[in-house]
Each structure stands twice: as structure tokens, then as C-alpha cells.
Coordinates of C-alpha atoms in Angstrom, one line a residue:
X1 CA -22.5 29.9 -121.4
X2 CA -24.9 27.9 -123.3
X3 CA -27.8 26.7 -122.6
X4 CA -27.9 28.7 -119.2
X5 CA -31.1 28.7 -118.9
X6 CA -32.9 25.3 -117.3
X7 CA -34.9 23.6 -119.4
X8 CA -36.9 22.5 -115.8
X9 CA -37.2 23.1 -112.2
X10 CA -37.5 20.5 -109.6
X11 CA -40.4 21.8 -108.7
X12 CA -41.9 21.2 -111.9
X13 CA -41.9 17.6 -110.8
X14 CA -43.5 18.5 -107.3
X15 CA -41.0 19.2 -105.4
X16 CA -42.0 21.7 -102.6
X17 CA -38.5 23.2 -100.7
X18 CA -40.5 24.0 -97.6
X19 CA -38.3 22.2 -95.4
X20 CA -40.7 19.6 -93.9
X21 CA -41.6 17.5 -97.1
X22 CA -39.2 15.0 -98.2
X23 CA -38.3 16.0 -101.5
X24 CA -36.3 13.1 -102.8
X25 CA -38.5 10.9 -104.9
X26 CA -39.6 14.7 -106.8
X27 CA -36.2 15.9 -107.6
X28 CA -34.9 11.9 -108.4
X29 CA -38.3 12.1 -110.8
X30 CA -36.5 15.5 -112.6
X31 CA -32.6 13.5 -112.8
X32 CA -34.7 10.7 -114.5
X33 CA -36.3 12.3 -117.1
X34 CA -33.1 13.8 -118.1
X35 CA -34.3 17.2 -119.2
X36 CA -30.5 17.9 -120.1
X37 CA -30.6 21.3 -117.8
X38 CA -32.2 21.0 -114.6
X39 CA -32.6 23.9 -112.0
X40 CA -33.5 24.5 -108.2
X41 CA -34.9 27.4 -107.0
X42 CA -34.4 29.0 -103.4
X43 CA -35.7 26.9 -100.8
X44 CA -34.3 23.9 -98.2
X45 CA -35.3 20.7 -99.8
X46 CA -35.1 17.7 -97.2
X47 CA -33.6 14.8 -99.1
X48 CA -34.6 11.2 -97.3
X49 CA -32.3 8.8 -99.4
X50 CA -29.5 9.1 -102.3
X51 CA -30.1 11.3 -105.3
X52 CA -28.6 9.8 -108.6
X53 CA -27.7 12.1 -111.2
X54 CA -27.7 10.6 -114.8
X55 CA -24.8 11.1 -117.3
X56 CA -24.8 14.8 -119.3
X57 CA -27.1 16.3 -117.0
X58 CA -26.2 19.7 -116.0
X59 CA -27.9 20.5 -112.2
X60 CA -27.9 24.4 -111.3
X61 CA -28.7 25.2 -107.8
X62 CA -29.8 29.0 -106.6
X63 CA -27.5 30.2 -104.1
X64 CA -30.1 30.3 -101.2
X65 CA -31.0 26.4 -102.2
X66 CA -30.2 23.9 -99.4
X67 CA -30.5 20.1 -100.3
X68 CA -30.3 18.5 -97.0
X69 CA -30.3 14.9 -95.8
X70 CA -32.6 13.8 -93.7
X71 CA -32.4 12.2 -90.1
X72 CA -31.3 8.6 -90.7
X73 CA -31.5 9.3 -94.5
X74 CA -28.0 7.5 -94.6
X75 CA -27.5 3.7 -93.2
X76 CA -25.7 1.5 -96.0
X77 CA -22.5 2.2 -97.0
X78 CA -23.9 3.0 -100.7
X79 CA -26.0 6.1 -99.4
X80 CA -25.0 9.5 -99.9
X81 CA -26.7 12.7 -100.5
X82 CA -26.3 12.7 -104.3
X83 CA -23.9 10.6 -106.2
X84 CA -24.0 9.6 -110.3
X85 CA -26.3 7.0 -111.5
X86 CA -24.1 4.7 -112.8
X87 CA -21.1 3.8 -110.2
X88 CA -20.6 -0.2 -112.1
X89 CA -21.4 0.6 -115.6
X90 CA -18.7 -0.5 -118.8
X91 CA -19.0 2.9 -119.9
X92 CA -18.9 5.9 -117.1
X93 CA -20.8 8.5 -117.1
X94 CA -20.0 11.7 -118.8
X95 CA -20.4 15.5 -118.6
X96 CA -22.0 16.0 -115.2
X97 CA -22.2 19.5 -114.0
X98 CA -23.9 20.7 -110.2
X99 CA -22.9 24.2 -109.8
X100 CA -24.4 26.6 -106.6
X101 CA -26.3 25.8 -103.9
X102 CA -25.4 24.6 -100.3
X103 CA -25.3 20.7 -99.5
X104 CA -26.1 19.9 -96.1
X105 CA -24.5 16.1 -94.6
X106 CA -26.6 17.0 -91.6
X107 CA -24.2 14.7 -90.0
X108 CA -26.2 14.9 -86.7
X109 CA -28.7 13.1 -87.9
X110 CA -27.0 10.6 -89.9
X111 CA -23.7 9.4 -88.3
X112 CA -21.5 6.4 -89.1
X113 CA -21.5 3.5 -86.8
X114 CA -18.7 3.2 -83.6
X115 CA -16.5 0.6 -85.0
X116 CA -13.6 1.3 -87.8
X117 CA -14.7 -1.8 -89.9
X118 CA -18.3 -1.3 -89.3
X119 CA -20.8 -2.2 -92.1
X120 CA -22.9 0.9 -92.4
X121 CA -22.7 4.9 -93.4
X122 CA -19.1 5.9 -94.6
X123 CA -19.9 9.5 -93.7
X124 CA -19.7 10.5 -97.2
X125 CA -21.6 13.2 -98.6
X126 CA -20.8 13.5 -102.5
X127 CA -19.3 10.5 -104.3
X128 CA -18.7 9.8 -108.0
X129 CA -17.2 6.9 -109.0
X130 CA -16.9 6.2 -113.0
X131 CA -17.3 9.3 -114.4
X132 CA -15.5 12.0 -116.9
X133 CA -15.5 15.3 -117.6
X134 CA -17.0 15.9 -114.1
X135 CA -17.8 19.5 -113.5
X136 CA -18.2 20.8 -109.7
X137 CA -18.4 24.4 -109.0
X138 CA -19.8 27.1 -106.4
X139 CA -20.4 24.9 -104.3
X140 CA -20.4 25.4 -100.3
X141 CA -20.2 21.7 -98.8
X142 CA -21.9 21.8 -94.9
X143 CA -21.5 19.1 -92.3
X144 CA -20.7 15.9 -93.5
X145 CA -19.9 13.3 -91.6
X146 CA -17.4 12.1 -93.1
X147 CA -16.0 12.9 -96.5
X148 CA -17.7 16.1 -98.0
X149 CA -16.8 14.8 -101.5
X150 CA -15.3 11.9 -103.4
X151 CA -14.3 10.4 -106.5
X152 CA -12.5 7.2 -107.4
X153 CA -12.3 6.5 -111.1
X154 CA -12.9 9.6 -112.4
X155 CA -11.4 11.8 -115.7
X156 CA -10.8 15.0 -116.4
X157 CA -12.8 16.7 -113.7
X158 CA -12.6 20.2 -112.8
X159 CA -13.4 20.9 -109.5
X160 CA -13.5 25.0 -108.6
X161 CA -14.7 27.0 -105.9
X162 CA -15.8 25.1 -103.3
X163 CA -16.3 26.3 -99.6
X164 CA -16.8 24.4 -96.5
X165 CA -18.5 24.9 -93.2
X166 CA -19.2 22.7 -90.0
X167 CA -21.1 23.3 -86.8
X168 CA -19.9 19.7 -85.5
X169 CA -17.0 18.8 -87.3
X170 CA -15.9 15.6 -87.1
X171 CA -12.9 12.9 -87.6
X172 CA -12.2 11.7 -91.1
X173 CA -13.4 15.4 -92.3
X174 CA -11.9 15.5 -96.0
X175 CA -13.0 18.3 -97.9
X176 CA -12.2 17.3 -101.6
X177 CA -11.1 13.9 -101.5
X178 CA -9.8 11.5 -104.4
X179 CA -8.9 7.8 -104.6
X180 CA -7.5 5.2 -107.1
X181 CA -7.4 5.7 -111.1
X182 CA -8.2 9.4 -110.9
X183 CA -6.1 11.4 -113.7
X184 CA -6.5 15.0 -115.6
X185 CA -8.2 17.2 -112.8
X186 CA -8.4 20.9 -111.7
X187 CA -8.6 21.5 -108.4
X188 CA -8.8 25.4 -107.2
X189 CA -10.3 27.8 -105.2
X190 CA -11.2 26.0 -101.9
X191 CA -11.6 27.7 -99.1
X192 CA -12.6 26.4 -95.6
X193 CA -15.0 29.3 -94.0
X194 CA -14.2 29.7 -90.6
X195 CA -11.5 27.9 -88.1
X196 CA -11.6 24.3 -87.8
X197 CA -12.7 23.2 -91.2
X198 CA -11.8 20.8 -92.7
X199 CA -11.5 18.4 -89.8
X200 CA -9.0 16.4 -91.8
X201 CA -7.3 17.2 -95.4
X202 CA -9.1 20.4 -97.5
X203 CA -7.4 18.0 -100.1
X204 CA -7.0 14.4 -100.4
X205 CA -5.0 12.3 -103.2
X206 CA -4.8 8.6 -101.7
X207 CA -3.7 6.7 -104.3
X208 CA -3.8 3.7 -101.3
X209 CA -6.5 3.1 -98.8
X210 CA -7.8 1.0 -96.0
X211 CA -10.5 -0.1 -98.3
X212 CA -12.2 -2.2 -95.5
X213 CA -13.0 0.6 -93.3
X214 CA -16.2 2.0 -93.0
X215 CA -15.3 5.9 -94.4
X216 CA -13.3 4.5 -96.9
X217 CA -16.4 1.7 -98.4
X218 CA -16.4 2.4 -102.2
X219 CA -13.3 3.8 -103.0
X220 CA -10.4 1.7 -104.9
X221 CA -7.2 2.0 -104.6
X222 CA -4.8 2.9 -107.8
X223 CA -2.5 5.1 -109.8
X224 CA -3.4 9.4 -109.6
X225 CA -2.0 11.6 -112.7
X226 CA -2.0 14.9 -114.1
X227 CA -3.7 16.9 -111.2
X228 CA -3.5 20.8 -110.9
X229 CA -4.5 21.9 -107.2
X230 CA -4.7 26.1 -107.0
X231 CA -5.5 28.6 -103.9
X232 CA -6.4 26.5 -101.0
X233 CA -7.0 28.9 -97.6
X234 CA -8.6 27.5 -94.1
X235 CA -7.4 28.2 -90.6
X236 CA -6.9 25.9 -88.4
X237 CA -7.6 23.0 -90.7
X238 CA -6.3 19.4 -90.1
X239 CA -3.8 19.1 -92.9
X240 CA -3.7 21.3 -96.8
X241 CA -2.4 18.4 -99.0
X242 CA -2.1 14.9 -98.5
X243 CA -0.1 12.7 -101.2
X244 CA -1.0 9.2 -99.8
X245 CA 0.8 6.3 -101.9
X246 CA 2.0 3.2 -100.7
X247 CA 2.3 0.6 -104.0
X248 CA 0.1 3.1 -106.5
X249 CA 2.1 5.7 -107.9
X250 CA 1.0 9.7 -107.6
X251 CA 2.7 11.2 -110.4
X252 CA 2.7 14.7 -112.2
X253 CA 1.0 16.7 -109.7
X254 CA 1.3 20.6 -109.4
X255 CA 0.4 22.5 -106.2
X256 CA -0.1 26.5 -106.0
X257 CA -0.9 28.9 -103.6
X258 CA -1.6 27.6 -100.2
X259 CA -2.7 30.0 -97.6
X260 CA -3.4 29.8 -93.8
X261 CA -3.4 27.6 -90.6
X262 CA -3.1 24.3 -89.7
X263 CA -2.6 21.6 -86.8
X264 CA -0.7 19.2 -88.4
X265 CA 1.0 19.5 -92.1
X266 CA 0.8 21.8 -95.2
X267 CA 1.9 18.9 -97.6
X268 CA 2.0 15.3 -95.4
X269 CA 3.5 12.2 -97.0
X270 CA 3.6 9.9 -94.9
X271 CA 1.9 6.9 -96.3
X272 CA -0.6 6.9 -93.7
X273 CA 1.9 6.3 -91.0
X274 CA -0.1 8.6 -88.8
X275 CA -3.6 6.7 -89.2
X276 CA -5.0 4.3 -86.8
X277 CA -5.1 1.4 -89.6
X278 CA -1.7 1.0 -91.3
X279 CA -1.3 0.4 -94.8
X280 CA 1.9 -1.7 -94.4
X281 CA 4.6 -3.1 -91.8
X282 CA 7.4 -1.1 -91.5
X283 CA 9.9 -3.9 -91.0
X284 CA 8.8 -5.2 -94.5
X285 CA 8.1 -2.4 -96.3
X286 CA 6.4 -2.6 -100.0
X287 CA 10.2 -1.8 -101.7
X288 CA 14.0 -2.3 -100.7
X289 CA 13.7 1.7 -100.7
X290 CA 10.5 2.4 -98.9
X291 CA 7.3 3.2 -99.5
X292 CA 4.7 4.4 -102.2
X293 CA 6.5 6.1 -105.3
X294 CA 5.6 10.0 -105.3
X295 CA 6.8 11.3 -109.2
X296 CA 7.4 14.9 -110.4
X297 CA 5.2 16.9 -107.8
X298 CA 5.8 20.5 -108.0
X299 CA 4.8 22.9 -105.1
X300 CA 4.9 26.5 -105.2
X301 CA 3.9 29.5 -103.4
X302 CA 3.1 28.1 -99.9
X303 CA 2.4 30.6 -96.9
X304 CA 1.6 28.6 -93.3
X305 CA 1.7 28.2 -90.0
X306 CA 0.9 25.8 -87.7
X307 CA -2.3 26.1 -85.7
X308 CA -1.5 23.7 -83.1
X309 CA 1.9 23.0 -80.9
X310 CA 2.6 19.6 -81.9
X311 CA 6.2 17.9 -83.3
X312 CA 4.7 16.8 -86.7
X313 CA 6.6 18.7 -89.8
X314 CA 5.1 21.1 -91.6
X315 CA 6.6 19.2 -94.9
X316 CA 6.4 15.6 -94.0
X317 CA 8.4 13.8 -96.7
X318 CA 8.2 9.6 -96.4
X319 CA 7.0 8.2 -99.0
X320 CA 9.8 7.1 -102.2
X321 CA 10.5 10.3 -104.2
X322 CA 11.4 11.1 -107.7
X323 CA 11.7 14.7 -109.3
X324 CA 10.0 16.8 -106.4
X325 CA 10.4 20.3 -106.4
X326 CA 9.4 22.7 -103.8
X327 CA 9.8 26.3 -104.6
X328 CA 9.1 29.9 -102.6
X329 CA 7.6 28.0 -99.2
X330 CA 7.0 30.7 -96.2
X331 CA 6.5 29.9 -92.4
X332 CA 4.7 32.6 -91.1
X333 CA 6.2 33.0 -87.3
X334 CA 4.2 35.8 -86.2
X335 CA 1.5 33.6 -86.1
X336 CA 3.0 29.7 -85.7
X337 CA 1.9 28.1 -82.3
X338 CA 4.8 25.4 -82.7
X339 CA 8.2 27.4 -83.9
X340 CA 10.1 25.1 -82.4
X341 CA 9.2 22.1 -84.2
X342 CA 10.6 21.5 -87.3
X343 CA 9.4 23.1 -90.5
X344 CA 10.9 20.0 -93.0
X345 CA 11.2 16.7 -91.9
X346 CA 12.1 13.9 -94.6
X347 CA 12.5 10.4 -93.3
X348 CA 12.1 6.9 -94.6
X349 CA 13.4 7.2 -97.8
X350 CA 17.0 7.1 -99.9
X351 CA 18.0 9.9 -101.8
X352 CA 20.0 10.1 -105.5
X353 CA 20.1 13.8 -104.4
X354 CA 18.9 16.4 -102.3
X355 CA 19.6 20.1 -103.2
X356 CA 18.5 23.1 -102.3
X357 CA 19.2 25.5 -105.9
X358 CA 18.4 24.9 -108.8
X359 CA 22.3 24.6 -110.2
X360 CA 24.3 23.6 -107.2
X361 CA 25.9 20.7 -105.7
X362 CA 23.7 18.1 -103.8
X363 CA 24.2 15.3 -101.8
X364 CA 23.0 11.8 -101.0
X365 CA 21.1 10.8 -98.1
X366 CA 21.6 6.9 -97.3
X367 CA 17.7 5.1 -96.1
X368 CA 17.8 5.4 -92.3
X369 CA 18.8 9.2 -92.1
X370 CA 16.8 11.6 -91.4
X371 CA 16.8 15.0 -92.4
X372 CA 15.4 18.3 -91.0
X373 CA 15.1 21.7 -91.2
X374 CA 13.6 24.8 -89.0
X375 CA 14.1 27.4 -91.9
X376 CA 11.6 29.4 -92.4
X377 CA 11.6 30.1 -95.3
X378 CA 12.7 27.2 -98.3
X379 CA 13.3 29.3 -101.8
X380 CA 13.8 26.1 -103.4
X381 CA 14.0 21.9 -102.4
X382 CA 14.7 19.3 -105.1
X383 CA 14.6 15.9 -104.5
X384 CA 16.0 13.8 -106.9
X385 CA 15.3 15.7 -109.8
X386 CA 15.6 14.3 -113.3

């Protein structure tokens, strides 16, 4: 690659990575003067209020290099521990790269406040909002309190191997989460490194949000596009994929290769049915038809379980639908602790057409009905294809 080599280190700036100090104002003094390449070398660097990386700066961490926030580093919802400098500006900022290192949410020290509308912390770690060509790769993401990483706004990002880990995981635990107006991303290789993590979705795409509460302050609600997820493993995670849309469409999304555990669903839809805030009121939904409009999503290669005995689908289909395909989907029974329950549920919604091959004969299924299955294994689902 070019330019692989940094052009200067944190600690050319003074900052020390010993652990004690708190290294924030020295590596904020290297992002400002915008070398272009900036590198940190081994060492835990205490961080005791939100970095701010500038546009085209490129941000290479060593592998043993721990940025780590300090105790009550994080109070206002606008404090992370790094986010991009320019969250408001007319033009967003480009051609960001942090690659290595391990980012520490310390979320111990730094939690949110009690209430769910609480002004405060959101419990987010990472956050870009406004940016393009967003780079993010090898990292491992460690105890946040809320949301290890965020965008809303964002364009043609690639986000690739990322690993999570928690000693005290906690509620509201996305791993890679997006919101509103977030179109032409790679998503891949993320991995959860032992049982538990993520506490809630490895990956999030809500297109729709409880704005007001407090994990959810500085994200926007709005259309997502043109997003490739690839090779998502945990065990025992919350949920793999959530497709949250409620008036904002998610359209022309591909999923491949899921792998592993978890308590509650490989793909949920459910417009946020399950949450403790609803979105909408289900005697008035936002369309005669339902809810949310979910457009040519195409899901491949899917091997789960569940990790936890609950009555919650697997693949939980309520959101509008249009040209959904679901192809080679495995339920791995030698290891399911609910293989009972069922493995599809769709609900809420009216179908054109529901088939299961690509050629044959489908039928109709009328709002109101709902439709399961306990098959383990689905070669093929279509709903209302084009």
C-alpha cells in the first residue's frame, strides 16, 4: 500500500502510553496537525475526553496499542472515544482510515444514565456521522457501553475485520451499527470473540430510531442502500442481522455467510416490535399494508442455532417486503437449545407471493395470516419477487 509508512507518531507530540497519563490533548495535537499518516506504537494510552479525527487522515494503530477511555471520560451525549471532526459540516469528511489496535469503552467507568430518555452518555464508543469513503479495519472493539460503533450519514465505507470482546457486556450492545442515509458499504469479517458478545445485533441497519433516547442521541433516521455484509461468526450473541425500517426504506442489501449461536434471531425484522420504545401503533400502522418497506435483500449461506430456549423465530419477517430472497439457510439441531420453536415466522405483512423455488407456483398470503415453518433447513424463500 502506499504511503505505509507514518509520517508521525503520537508520541512525537508527547504522548507517553504508560497507562497513567492522560494522553488525549497529545494524540488530539497529532489529528490536528494533520500529518496525513499518523501512527501509534505499542502501549495503553488513557484517553480523558473525545478524540476527533480530521478528514483524509489515515490513523494506524500497533496491534498491542490500547486507546482507552477514561473513568467519567464520557458525560454528554456528544462524547465518544474517537469520532470525525466535522459531524455538521456542508461538506463531510472524506477518506478516513484507523486500522489495528484495540479500543477500549471501559464501560465501567463511564456508563449511561438510569432513564431511557436521559440527557447524558449514549454508550457509544465510535461514531461518524458525515463522512465518505470511511475506511475501518483490524480492529478489535472492547467494552462499550453501548454501541461499539456508529455511523449515520455516511458513503461508501468499508468496514472489515473487526472483532469484539466484553468482560461486562451490557444492554443495547451493537457491534457495527448504522442509521439513516447510509448507502454503498462493505461490511465483512466480524467476529464476536467468545460467548455473549455482542450483547445485542453484531450488525445493525435501522433505517428508523427512537431518536430521543439516550443510546440512540446523534443518529438520524432515513433511507439505507447498496450494503454488502460478509462472514459474521459469535456465539451466543443477541441477534446476527437486524433490518429495522418503519417509514425509511432498506433497499438492495446482500447478506453472506452467517455462522454460529444466538438467543434471539439470525435476521430479525420486526420494526422494533420487540424494543421497549415502539416506533409506531400497531392499530394505525404507517401503511394500509404494514410497516417499513424492506426491498431486494438477498441472504445466502446462513448456518445457526439458537443459543437460548425462547419462542422468537430464527427468521422474523414483519416488516413490508418486496423481492426478498433467502437461499441455502441451515438450522443446526445438534446444537439448537430451542428446536421446538419455529425456525421462520412471517407475520404482519400481505404477500403478492410467497414461494419456495425459484420456478414454481406461489401463493398469496392475505395481512392477518401468519406463516411458519420448523424446517430446518430452507434451500430457497422468495417473497414477492420481481
Amino acid at each position: 500500500m502506499a504511503n505505509s509508512t507514518p509520517s508521525k507518531k503520537i508520541t512525537d507530540y508527547g504522548a507517553r502510553g504508560d497507562g497513567l497519563a492522560d494522553d488525549r490533548e497529545a494524540i488530539q495535537r497529532a489529528l490536528d496537525a494533520r500529518p496525513g499518516h499518523i501512527g501509534i506504537p505499542p502501549g495503553h494510552y488513557k484517553i480523558g475526553g473525545t478524540l476527533r479525527i480530521h478528514a483524509h487522515t489515515r490513523l494506524s494503530l500497533a496491534p498491542q496499542a490500547t486507546l482507552s477511555l477514561a473513568d467519567g471520560a464520557a458525560r454528554t451525549a456528544d462524547d465518544y472515544l474517537l469520532t470525525n471532526a466535522n459531524p455538521e459540516a456542508a461538506t463531510a469528511d472524506a477518506g478516513i482510515t484507523i486500522e489495528g489496535g484495540i479500543w477500549d469503552g471501559n464501560n465501567a467507568g463511564n456508563p449511561r444514565p438510569p432513564g431511557l430518555f436521559d440527557a447524558g452518555f449514549s454508550g457509544a464508543m465510535l461514531h461518524f456521522r458525515n463522512v465518505t469513503g470511511l475506511c475501518l479495519r483490524n480492529l478489535h472493539l472492547r467494552d462499550a457501553e453501548a454501541y461499539h460503533l456508529r455511523l449515520t450519514h455516511a458513503r461508501g465505507f468499508h468496514i472489515e475485520t473487526i472483532r469484539f470482546s466484553s468482560t461486562r457486556v451490557r444492554p443495547n450492545n451493537d457491534g457495527v451499527h448504522l442509521g439513516g442515509h447510509c448507502e454503498d458499504g462493505v461490511i465483512r469479517d466480524i467476529k464476536g470473540l467468545h460467548p455473549g458478545v455482542t450483547g445485542d445485533d453484531m450488525v445493525a441497519l435501522n433505517a428508523d430510531d427512537a431518536l430521543t433516547r439516550t443510546e440512540v442521541n446523534g443518529m438520524t433516521c432515513g433511507p439505507i442502500r447498496n450494503i454488502h455484509i460478509e462472514d459474521i461468526e459469535a456465539e451466543g450473541c443477541h441477534s446476527f442481522v437486524r433490518l429495522l425500517s418503519v417509514w425509511s426504506p432498506v433497499e438492495n442489501i446482500t447478506i453472506r455467510k452467517v455462522r454460529g449461536t444466538c438467543e434471539v434471531a439470525a435476521i430479525n425484522c420486526d420494526a422494533a416490535r420487540g424494543c421497549r420504545v415502539p416506533l409506531f401503533d400497531e392499530t394505525a400502522p404507517p401503511f394500509p399494508d404494514g410497516v417499513g418497506l424492506l426491498r431486494n435483500i438477498d441472504a445466502s449461506d446462513l448456518l445457526v442455532a439458537k443459543s437460548a430456549n425462547n419462542s422468537i423465530a430464527l427468521l422474523r419477517f414483519e416488516t413490508r417486503m418486496e423481492n426478498v430472497r433467502l437461499h441455502h439457510f441451515r438450522r443446526d439441531l445438534s446444537r439448537d437449545q430451542a428446536p421446538g420453536q419455529p425456525t421462520l415466522r412471517l407475520r404482519h405483512v400481505a404477500l403478492r407471493e410467497l414461494r419456495q423455488t425459484a420456478t414454481g407456483a406461489g401463493r398469496a398470503v392475505p395481512f392477518g395470516e401468519c406463516v411458519e415453518s420448523d424446517a430446518a433447513d430452507i434451500p430457497d424463500l422468495f417473497i414477492n419477487p420481481q
